[in-house]
């Protein structure tokens, strides 16, 4: 009888091997008869037996491959003959993970030179505002900076270290010159503005922004920053020996706050701003020059300061000349 593949699939491996052996023996006897010429009527049966042998071998091979696919289903590597064939182009193309990979050089370029999105603003509209630094300082300890976070991506990569060093100098200076319970807005070179609030316990909060940042939002953010810092480090003993690097590890929320306050409308609800303004008695608007003692000049103070490197002093002088040229 003719062998049918769907019937073979229901048999076990042993039965298929036995049937295959019987068919081979039958084929061998038919070939002997063909050579001897004893029975010519059975010669056409050779083709049918050969096809039956092929069907049995096909079913055995398919069954083995199905079992191997189940075995390698959860494996990391699969034999090549068990993988989907598809086309050569599909097999050689990159995976979704490989397409998103970037070289170390590209990662450094994206980190140090991020893409800047600039938008046109209609008359009467608001352009993008910028917060350069958030800082907590101790006025009782010579204005020592306890915690700080900076966003200097808008500056040239080679100028960022000088800018950060000068911002540290600015924060320390305004902290020393702000009395307890006083709030001050300090403008410097018409390029950035510092908002300072010194509490009664000499803990001082400073936010450095561009000139377009709203005053109410800035002071509200400083007050909230001092509250969060006091909740995280409640006692003076917990602040002894504190450095900005150590605080960055223990209080990573400061970095998140710097990102969040880039949008003053999202960071400062109107009702809270109004409440803080009602509690505020006097907000002094000063420039950096008027904050200094009589007879002092900012240029002389910068040159005498040992907290600034020569590169930072040169950067300050060059920036001041550039701004004066632009104003004139």
CSV table of C-alpha atoms in Angstrom, one decimal:
chain,number,residue,atom,x,y,z
A,1,UNK,CA,0.0,0.0,0.0
A,2,UNK,CA,1.0,3.6,-0.6
A,3,UNK,CA,2.6,5.4,2.4
A,4,UNK,CA,0.9,8.6,3.5
A,5,UNK,CA,2.7,11.3,5.4
A,6,UNK,CA,-0.2,12.3,7.8
A,7,UNK,CA,-0.3,8.7,8.9
A,8,UNK,CA,3.4,8.5,9.5
A,9,UNK,CA,3.3,11.6,11.8
A,10,UNK,CA,1.2,9.7,14.4
A,11,UNK,CA,3.8,6.9,14.8
A,12,UNK,CA,6.6,6.8,17.2
A,13,UNK,CA,10.3,7.1,16.4
A,14,UNK,CA,10.8,3.3,16.8
A,15,UNK,CA,7.9,2.4,14.4
A,16,UNK,CA,9.2,4.9,11.8
A,17,UNK,CA,12.7,3.4,12.0
A,18,UNK,CA,11.3,-0.2,11.6
A,19,UNK,CA,9.1,0.8,8.7
A,20,UNK,CA,12.1,2.6,7.0
A,21,UNK,CA,14.2,-0.6,7.4
A,22,UNK,CA,11.5,-2.8,5.9
A,23,UNK,CA,11.1,-0.4,2.9
A,24,UNK,CA,14.8,-0.5,2.3
A,25,UNK,CA,14.9,-4.2,2.3
A,26,UNK,CA,12.0,-4.3,-0.1
A,27,UNK,CA,13.7,-1.9,-2.4
A,28,UNK,CA,16.9,-4.0,-2.3
A,29,UNK,CA,14.9,-7.2,-3.3
A,30,UNK,CA,13.2,-5.4,-6.1
A,31,UNK,CA,16.5,-4.2,-7.6
A,32,UNK,CA,17.8,-7.8,-7.4
A,33,UNK,CA,14.8,-9.0,-9.3
A,34,UNK,CA,15.3,-6.2,-11.9
A,35,UNK,CA,18.9,-7.4,-12.5
A,36,UNK,CA,18.0,-11.1,-12.6
A,37,UNK,CA,14.9,-10.4,-14.8
A,38,UNK,CA,12.9,-13.0,-12.9
A,39,UNK,CA,9.7,-10.9,-12.3
A,40,UNK,CA,9.1,-8.0,-14.7
A,41,UNK,CA,5.7,-7.1,-13.3
A,42,UNK,CA,7.2,-5.8,-10.0
A,43,UNK,CA,9.7,-3.4,-11.7
A,44,UNK,CA,7.3,-0.3,-11.7
A,45,UNK,CA,7.0,-0.8,-7.9
A,46,UNK,CA,10.6,0.4,-7.4
A,47,UNK,CA,9.5,4.1,-7.9
A,48,UNK,CA,6.7,3.8,-5.4
A,49,UNK,CA,9.0,2.2,-2.8
A,50,UNK,CA,11.6,4.9,-3.3
A,51,UNK,CA,9.0,7.6,-2.7
A,52,UNK,CA,7.7,5.9,0.4
A,53,UNK,CA,11.3,5.8,1.8
A,54,UNK,CA,11.6,9.5,1.1
A,55,UNK,CA,8.3,10.3,2.9
A,56,UNK,CA,9.4,8.3,6.0
A,57,UNK,CA,12.8,10.0,6.1
A,58,UNK,CA,11.1,13.5,5.6
A,59,UNK,CA,8.7,12.8,8.5
A,60,UNK,CA,11.6,11.6,10.7
A,61,UNK,CA,13.7,14.7,9.9
A,62,UNK,CA,10.7,17.1,10.5
A,63,UNK,CA,9.9,15.4,13.8
A,64,UNK,CA,13.5,15.8,15.0
A,65,UNK,CA,13.7,19.4,14.0
A,66,UNK,CA,10.4,20.2,15.8
A,67,UNK,CA,11.8,18.6,19.0
A,68,UNK,CA,15.1,20.5,18.7
A,69,UNK,CA,13.1,23.8,18.3
A,70,UNK,CA,11.3,23.1,21.5
A,71,UNK,CA,14.7,22.3,23.2
A,72,UNK,CA,16.3,25.5,22.0
A,73,UNK,CA,13.2,27.7,22.5
A,74,UNK,CA,14.6,29.4,25.6
A,75,UNK,CA,18.3,29.2,24.7
A,76,UNK,CA,20.3,32.3,23.9
A,77,UNK,CA,21.9,30.8,20.8
A,78,UNK,CA,20.1,28.6,18.3
A,79,UNK,CA,21.7,26.4,15.6
A,80,UNK,CA,21.8,28.1,12.2
A,81,UNK,CA,19.6,25.4,10.5
A,82,UNK,CA,16.9,25.9,13.1
A,83,UNK,CA,16.7,29.7,12.7
A,84,UNK,CA,14.1,31.3,10.3
A,85,UNK,CA,15.7,31.5,6.9
A,86,UNK,CA,14.0,34.7,5.6
A,87,UNK,CA,16.4,36.5,3.2
A,88,UNK,CA,20.1,37.3,3.4
A,89,UNK,CA,19.4,41.0,3.8
A,90,UNK,CA,17.0,40.5,6.7
A,91,UNK,CA,19.4,38.1,8.4
A,92,UNK,CA,22.3,40.6,8.1
A,93,UNK,CA,20.5,43.8,9.1
A,94,UNK,CA,21.1,45.3,12.6
A,95,UNK,CA,18.7,44.8,15.5
A,96,UNK,CA,16.7,47.6,17.1
A,97,UNK,CA,19.2,47.7,20.0
A,98,UNK,CA,22.2,47.9,17.6
A,99,UNK,CA,20.6,50.7,15.7
A,100,UNK,CA,20.4,52.9,18.9
A,101,UNK,CA,24.0,52.3,20.0
A,102,UNK,CA,26.3,55.3,19.8
A,103,UNK,CA,30.1,55.4,19.9
A,104,UNK,CA,32.0,56.9,22.8
A,105,UNK,CA,33.0,59.9,20.7
A,106,UNK,CA,29.3,60.6,19.8
A,107,UNK,CA,28.2,60.3,23.4
A,108,UNK,CA,30.8,62.9,24.5
A,109,UNK,CA,29.8,65.2,21.7
A,110,UNK,CA,26.1,65.0,22.7
A,111,UNK,CA,27.0,65.6,26.3
A,112,UNK,CA,29.3,68.6,25.9
A,113,UNK,CA,27.6,70.2,22.8
A,114,UNK,CA,23.9,69.5,23.1
A,115,UNK,CA,21.5,70.6,20.5
A,116,UNK,CA,20.0,74.0,21.3
A,117,UNK,CA,16.5,74.7,20.2
A,118,UNK,CA,15.7,78.3,19.5
A,119,UNK,CA,12.2,79.6,18.8
A,120,UNK,CA,11.0,82.9,17.5
A,121,UNK,CA,8.9,84.8,20.0
A,122,UNK,CA,6.0,87.0,19.0
A,123,UNK,CA,5.9,90.6,20.4
A,124,UNK,CA,4.8,90.6,24.0
A,125,UNK,CA,5.6,86.9,24.3
A,126,UNK,CA,8.1,85.2,26.7
A,127,UNK,CA,11.4,83.6,25.5
A,128,UNK,CA,13.1,80.7,27.2
A,129,UNK,CA,14.3,81.5,30.7
A,130,UNK,CA,17.4,80.0,32.2
A,131,UNK,CA,18.5,79.1,35.7
A,132,UNK,CA,22.2,78.8,35.9
A,133,UNK,CA,22.7,77.7,39.6
A,134,UNK,CA,21.0,76.7,42.8
A,135,UNK,CA,23.1,76.9,46.0
A,136,UNK,CA,22.8,76.7,49.8
A,137,UNK,CA,25.5,78.6,51.8
A,138,UNK,CA,26.3,79.2,55.5
A,139,UNK,CA,26.7,82.9,56.2
A,140,UNK,CA,28.0,82.2,59.7
A,141,UNK,CA,30.9,80.2,58.2
A,142,UNK,CA,32.3,82.9,55.8
A,143,UNK,CA,29.7,82.1,53.2
A,144,UNK,CA,30.8,78.5,52.7
A,145,UNK,CA,28.8,76.7,50.0
A,146,UNK,CA,27.1,73.6,51.4
A,147,UNK,CA,25.2,72.4,48.4
A,148,UNK,CA,25.1,73.5,44.8
A,149,UNK,CA,23.9,72.5,41.3
A,150,UNK,CA,24.8,74.1,38.0
A,151,UNK,CA,23.4,74.1,34.4
A,152,UNK,CA,26.1,75.6,32.2
A,153,UNK,CA,25.1,74.0,28.9
A,154,UNK,CA,24.4,77.4,27.4
A,155,UNK,CA,28.1,78.4,27.7
A,156,UNK,CA,30.9,77.2,25.5
A,157,UNK,CA,32.4,74.0,26.8
A,158,UNK,CA,35.9,75.5,27.3
A,159,UNK,CA,34.4,78.4,29.4
A,160,UNK,CA,32.3,76.3,31.7
A,161,UNK,CA,34.9,75.7,34.4
A,162,UNK,CA,35.7,79.5,34.6
A,163,UNK,CA,32.0,80.3,34.7
A,164,UNK,CA,31.3,77.8,37.5
A,165,UNK,CA,34.3,79.2,39.4
A,166,UNK,CA,33.0,82.7,39.1
A,167,UNK,CA,29.5,81.7,40.1
A,168,UNK,CA,31.0,80.2,43.3
A,169,UNK,CA,32.7,83.4,44.0
A,170,UNK,CA,29.5,85.4,43.3
A,171,UNK,CA,27.5,83.1,45.6
A,172,UNK,CA,30.0,83.3,48.4
A,173,UNK,CA,30.3,87.1,48.2
A,174,UNK,CA,26.5,87.8,48.2
A,175,UNK,CA,26.0,85.4,51.1
A,176,UNK,CA,28.6,87.3,53.2
A,177,UNK,CA,26.9,90.7,52.3
A,178,UNK,CA,23.3,89.7,53.0
A,179,UNK,CA,21.9,90.2,56.5
A,180,UNK,CA,19.8,87.6,58.3
A,181,UNK,CA,16.1,87.9,57.4
A,182,UNK,CA,16.9,89.9,54.2
A,183,UNK,CA,16.0,89.2,50.6
A,184,UNK,CA,18.0,90.7,47.8
A,185,UNK,CA,18.0,90.8,44.0
A,186,UNK,CA,21.6,91.4,42.7
A,187,UNK,CA,22.3,92.1,39.0
A,188,UNK,CA,25.7,91.5,37.6
A,189,UNK,CA,26.9,92.9,34.2
A,190,UNK,CA,23.3,92.7,32.9
A,191,UNK,CA,24.0,89.1,32.1
A,192,UNK,CA,22.6,87.2,35.1
A,193,UNK,CA,20.8,88.0,38.3
A,194,UNK,CA,21.2,86.5,41.8
A,195,UNK,CA,18.3,86.2,44.2
A,196,UNK,CA,19.4,85.7,47.8
A,197,UNK,CA,17.5,85.0,51.0
A,198,UNK,CA,19.2,84.7,54.3
A,199,UNK,CA,17.2,83.1,57.1
A,200,UNK,CA,17.5,84.0,60.8
A,201,UNK,CA,19.8,80.9,61.4
A,202,UNK,CA,22.3,82.3,58.7
A,203,UNK,CA,21.3,79.6,56.3
A,204,UNK,CA,21.2,81.3,52.9
A,205,UNK,CA,19.7,80.2,49.6
A,206,UNK,CA,20.9,81.6,46.2
A,207,UNK,CA,19.4,81.2,42.7
A,208,UNK,CA,21.3,82.6,39.7
A,209,UNK,CA,19.1,83.2,36.6
A,210,UNK,CA,19.0,85.3,33.5
A,211,UNK,CA,17.5,88.8,33.5
A,212,UNK,CA,14.1,87.6,32.3
A,213,UNK,CA,13.4,85.2,35.1
A,214,UNK,CA,10.4,86.5,37.3
A,215,UNK,CA,11.3,87.8,40.7
A,216,UNK,CA,8.3,86.3,42.5
A,217,UNK,CA,9.1,82.8,41.3
A,218,UNK,CA,12.8,83.1,42.1
A,219,UNK,CA,12.2,84.0,45.8
A,220,UNK,CA,9.5,81.3,46.1
A,221,UNK,CA,12.0,78.7,44.8
A,222,UNK,CA,14.7,79.9,47.2
A,223,UNK,CA,12.3,79.6,50.1
A,224,UNK,CA,11.3,76.1,49.1
A,225,UNK,CA,14.9,75.1,48.6
A,226,UNK,CA,15.8,76.2,52.1
A,227,UNK,CA,12.8,74.2,53.5
A,228,UNK,CA,13.9,71.1,51.7
A,229,UNK,CA,17.5,71.4,52.8
A,230,UNK,CA,16.5,72.0,56.4
A,231,UNK,CA,14.3,68.9,56.3
A,232,UNK,CA,17.1,66.8,54.8
A,233,UNK,CA,19.8,68.2,57.2
A,234,UNK,CA,17.9,69.5,60.2
A,235,UNK,CA,20.7,70.0,62.7
A,236,UNK,CA,23.9,72.0,62.5
A,237,UNK,CA,25.9,68.9,63.4
A,238,UNK,CA,24.7,67.2,60.2
A,239,UNK,CA,26.1,70.1,58.2
A,240,UNK,CA,29.6,70.1,59.7
A,241,UNK,CA,32.3,69.3,57.2
A,242,UNK,CA,29.7,69.3,54.4
A,243,UNK,CA,30.9,69.7,50.9
A,244,UNK,CA,28.8,70.2,47.6
A,245,UNK,CA,30.2,66.9,46.3
A,246,UNK,CA,29.1,65.0,49.4
A,247,UNK,CA,25.7,66.6,49.4
A,248,UNK,CA,25.2,65.8,45.7
A,249,UNK,CA,25.4,62.1,46.6
A,250,UNK,CA,23.2,62.3,49.7
A,251,UNK,CA,20.7,64.8,48.3
A,252,UNK,CA,20.3,64.1,44.5
A,253,UNK,CA,16.9,65.9,44.5
A,254,UNK,CA,18.8,69.2,44.2
A,255,UNK,CA,19.7,68.3,40.6
A,256,UNK,CA,16.1,67.4,39.9
A,257,UNK,CA,14.9,70.7,41.3
A,258,UNK,CA,17.4,72.6,39.0
A,259,UNK,CA,15.8,70.9,36.0
A,260,UNK,CA,12.3,71.5,37.2
A,261,UNK,CA,12.7,75.3,37.9
A,262,UNK,CA,13.9,76.0,34.4
A,263,UNK,CA,10.2,76.6,33.8
A,264,UNK,CA,9.1,79.2,36.5
A,265,UNK,CA,5.4,78.7,35.7
A,266,UNK,CA,5.5,75.0,36.4
A,267,UNK,CA,7.7,75.3,39.5
A,268,UNK,CA,5.8,78.1,41.2
A,269,UNK,CA,2.0,78.1,41.6
A,270,UNK,CA,0.5,81.5,41.8
A,271,UNK,CA,-1.2,81.1,45.2
A,272,UNK,CA,2.0,80.0,46.8
A,273,UNK,CA,3.9,83.0,45.3
A,274,UNK,CA,1.2,85.4,46.6
A,275,UNK,CA,1.5,84.0,50.1
A,276,UNK,CA,5.3,84.2,50.1
A,277,UNK,CA,5.1,87.8,48.9
A,278,UNK,CA,2.6,88.8,51.7
A,279,UNK,CA,5.2,87.5,54.2
A,280,UNK,CA,8.0,89.4,52.6
A,281,UNK,CA,8.6,92.8,54.2
A,282,UNK,CA,11.3,94.3,52.1
A,283,UNK,CA,13.1,93.1,49.0
A,284,UNK,CA,16.2,95.1,48.2
A,285,UNK,CA,17.1,95.7,44.6
A,286,UNK,CA,20.8,96.2,44.3
A,287,UNK,CA,23.5,95.8,41.8
A,288,UNK,CA,26.7,94.0,42.6
A,289,UNK,CA,28.5,97.3,42.8
A,290,UNK,CA,26.2,98.8,45.3
A,291,UNK,CA,26.4,95.7,47.5
A,292,UNK,CA,30.1,96.3,48.2
A,293,UNK,CA,31.4,98.5,50.9
A,294,UNK,CA,32.2,102.1,50.2
A,295,UNK,CA,35.4,102.5,48.3
A,296,UNK,CA,35.4,98.9,47.1
A,297,UNK,CA,35.2,98.0,43.4
A,298,UNK,CA,34.2,94.6,42.0
A,299,UNK,CA,37.2,94.6,39.7
A,300,UNK,CA,39.6,95.1,42.6
A,301,UNK,CA,37.9,92.5,44.7
A,302,UNK,CA,38.1,90.0,41.8
A,303,UNK,CA,41.8,90.7,41.3
A,304,UNK,CA,42.6,90.3,45.1
A,305,UNK,CA,40.5,87.2,45.5
A,306,UNK,CA,42.5,83.9,45.9
A,307,UNK,CA,39.4,81.9,45.1
A,308,UNK,CA,39.6,82.6,41.4
A,309,UNK,CA,42.2,81.3,39.0
A,310,UNK,CA,43.9,83.4,36.5
A,311,UNK,CA,41.7,82.0,33.7
A,312,UNK,CA,38.5,83.0,35.6
A,313,UNK,CA,39.8,86.5,36.2
A,314,UNK,CA,40.6,86.9,32.5
A,315,UNK,CA,37.2,85.5,31.6
A,316,UNK,CA,35.5,88.1,33.9
A,317,UNK,CA,37.5,91.0,32.4
A,318,UNK,CA,36.8,89.9,28.8
A,319,UNK,CA,33.1,89.5,29.5
A,320,UNK,CA,32.8,92.9,31.0
A,321,UNK,CA,34.6,94.5,28.1
A,322,UNK,CA,32.3,92.7,25.7
A,323,UNK,CA,29.2,93.7,27.5
A,324,UNK,CA,30.2,97.3,27.7
A,325,UNK,CA,30.8,97.3,23.9
A,326,UNK,CA,27.4,95.8,23.3
A,327,UNK,CA,25.7,98.4,25.6
A,328,UNK,CA,27.4,101.4,23.9
